[in-house]
């Protein structure tokens, strides 16, 4: 049974930092690209960042580029999202998921390629 467990969210002030963690089990995590998504109330889920199977290649949405850093440790089956200079618009539920459909990198991926969603971790940024 594949499980993705997100943690590390919380309430932080504008300009603050958080580190989100994603623990994977039930699959050979090292075989898959993986991504962080977020969903704001009333909005569709959006992909924030993606990392290839090896950790060598990463992508970021324009809204977080330069502020967020994605990384992974395949020996520990863990992925992280380091978030700095947080803004109120970063407030959302954050989810991680492996790319089950398609290549082991992030190229050409769409949300439907990612499966096994966890419960998410809430990030709230106060102004």
CSV table of C-alpha atoms in Angstrom, one decimal:
chain,number,residue,atom,x,y,z
A,1,UNK,CA,0.0,0.0,0.0
A,2,UNK,CA,1.5,3.3,-1.1
A,3,UNK,CA,1.4,6.1,1.4
A,4,UNK,CA,2.6,9.6,1.2
A,5,UNK,CA,2.7,11.5,4.5
A,6,UNK,CA,3.2,15.3,4.5
A,7,UNK,CA,4.3,17.2,7.6
A,8,UNK,CA,5.9,20.4,8.7
A,9,UNK,CA,3.2,22.9,8.0
A,10,UNK,CA,2.1,25.6,10.4
A,11,UNK,CA,1.4,29.2,11.0
A,12,UNK,CA,4.2,31.6,10.2
A,13,UNK,CA,4.5,35.4,9.7
A,14,UNK,CA,5.3,37.1,6.4
A,15,UNK,CA,8.9,36.6,5.5
A,16,UNK,CA,9.3,33.5,7.6
A,17,UNK,CA,10.4,30.0,6.6
A,18,UNK,CA,9.1,26.5,6.9
A,19,UNK,CA,10.4,23.1,5.9
A,20,UNK,CA,7.8,20.6,4.7
A,21,UNK,CA,8.6,16.9,4.6
A,22,UNK,CA,7.1,14.1,2.6
A,23,UNK,CA,7.6,10.5,3.7
A,24,UNK,CA,7.0,7.8,1.1
A,25,UNK,CA,6.3,4.2,1.7
A,26,UNK,CA,5.0,1.2,-0.2
A,27,UNK,CA,6.9,2.0,-3.4
A,28,UNK,CA,10.5,2.2,-4.7
A,29,UNK,CA,10.5,6.0,-4.3
A,30,UNK,CA,13.9,6.3,-6.0
A,31,UNK,CA,12.3,5.2,-9.3
A,32,UNK,CA,9.9,8.2,-9.5
A,33,UNK,CA,9.9,11.9,-10.0
A,34,UNK,CA,7.9,13.6,-7.3
A,35,UNK,CA,6.2,16.9,-6.8
A,36,UNK,CA,4.8,19.3,-4.3
A,37,UNK,CA,1.3,20.7,-5.0
A,38,UNK,CA,-0.8,23.2,-3.1
A,39,UNK,CA,-4.4,24.0,-3.0
A,40,UNK,CA,-6.0,27.2,-1.8
A,41,UNK,CA,-9.7,27.3,-0.7
A,42,UNK,CA,-11.9,27.5,-3.7
A,43,UNK,CA,-9.1,27.0,-6.2
A,44,UNK,CA,-7.7,24.1,-8.2
A,45,UNK,CA,-4.6,22.3,-7.1
A,46,UNK,CA,-1.4,23.7,-8.6
A,47,UNK,CA,2.0,22.2,-8.9
A,48,UNK,CA,4.6,24.2,-7.0
A,49,UNK,CA,7.8,22.2,-7.6
A,50,UNK,CA,8.9,18.9,-9.1
A,51,UNK,CA,12.1,16.9,-8.7
A,52,UNK,CA,13.4,14.1,-10.9
A,53,UNK,CA,14.1,10.6,-9.6
A,54,UNK,CA,17.7,11.4,-8.8
A,55,UNK,CA,17.3,14.8,-7.4
A,56,UNK,CA,19.5,16.4,-10.0
A,57,UNK,CA,16.8,18.3,-11.9
A,58,UNK,CA,14.1,20.4,-10.4
A,59,UNK,CA,11.4,22.8,-11.6
A,60,UNK,CA,9.4,25.5,-9.9
A,61,UNK,CA,6.3,27.5,-10.6
A,62,UNK,CA,7.0,31.2,-11.2
A,63,UNK,CA,5.2,32.1,-8.0
A,64,UNK,CA,7.8,30.3,-5.8
A,65,UNK,CA,10.9,30.4,-7.9
A,66,UNK,CA,13.8,31.7,-5.9
A,67,UNK,CA,12.0,31.3,-2.6
A,68,UNK,CA,11.3,27.5,-2.4
A,69,UNK,CA,13.8,24.6,-2.8
A,70,UNK,CA,12.8,21.0,-3.4
A,71,UNK,CA,15.1,18.2,-2.4
A,72,UNK,CA,15.0,14.4,-1.7
A,73,UNK,CA,16.9,11.6,0.0
A,74,UNK,CA,16.1,8.4,-1.7
A,75,UNK,CA,17.9,6.4,1.0
A,76,UNK,CA,15.4,7.7,3.5
A,77,UNK,CA,12.4,7.8,1.1
A,78,UNK,CA,11.9,11.5,2.0
A,79,UNK,CA,11.3,14.6,0.0
A,80,UNK,CA,11.4,18.2,1.4
A,81,UNK,CA,10.2,21.6,0.4
A,82,UNK,CA,12.2,24.4,2.0
A,83,UNK,CA,10.1,27.6,1.9
A,84,UNK,CA,11.6,31.0,2.6
A,85,UNK,CA,10.3,34.6,2.4
A,86,UNK,CA,6.8,33.3,2.8
A,87,UNK,CA,3.9,35.5,1.6
A,88,UNK,CA,0.2,35.5,2.5
A,89,UNK,CA,-0.5,34.1,-1.0
A,90,UNK,CA,1.5,30.9,-0.1
A,91,UNK,CA,-1.3,30.0,2.4
A,92,UNK,CA,-2.6,26.7,1.2
A,93,UNK,CA,-2.8,23.0,1.9
A,94,UNK,CA,0.4,21.4,0.6
A,95,UNK,CA,0.5,17.9,-0.9
A,96,UNK,CA,3.2,15.6,-2.2
A,97,UNK,CA,2.9,12.9,-4.8
A,98,UNK,CA,5.1,10.6,-7.0
A,99,UNK,CA,4.8,10.7,-10.7
A,100,UNK,CA,3.4,7.3,-11.4
A,101,UNK,CA,2.5,7.9,-15.1
A,102,UNK,CA,5.2,8.9,-17.6
A,103,UNK,CA,8.9,9.5,-17.3
A,104,UNK,CA,11.1,9.5,-14.2
A,105,UNK,CA,11.7,13.2,-14.5
A,106,UNK,CA,9.3,16.2,-14.5
A,107,UNK,CA,9.3,17.0,-18.2
A,108,UNK,CA,5.8,17.2,-19.8
A,109,UNK,CA,4.1,16.2,-16.6
A,110,UNK,CA,0.5,17.0,-15.7
A,111,UNK,CA,-1.4,16.6,-12.5
A,112,UNK,CA,-3.0,13.4,-13.7
A,113,UNK,CA,0.4,11.8,-13.8
A,114,UNK,CA,0.8,12.1,-10.0
A,115,UNK,CA,-1.0,9.7,-7.8
A,116,UNK,CA,-1.2,8.5,-4.2
A,117,UNK,CA,-2.0,11.8,-2.5
A,118,UNK,CA,-1.5,12.2,1.2
A,119,UNK,CA,-3.6,14.1,3.7
A,120,UNK,CA,-1.6,17.3,3.1
A,121,UNK,CA,-0.1,19.8,5.5
A,122,UNK,CA,-1.5,23.2,6.1
A,123,UNK,CA,0.6,26.3,5.7
A,124,UNK,CA,-0.8,29.6,6.9
A,125,UNK,CA,1.1,32.9,6.4
A,126,UNK,CA,-0.1,35.8,8.4
A,127,UNK,CA,0.6,39.4,7.5
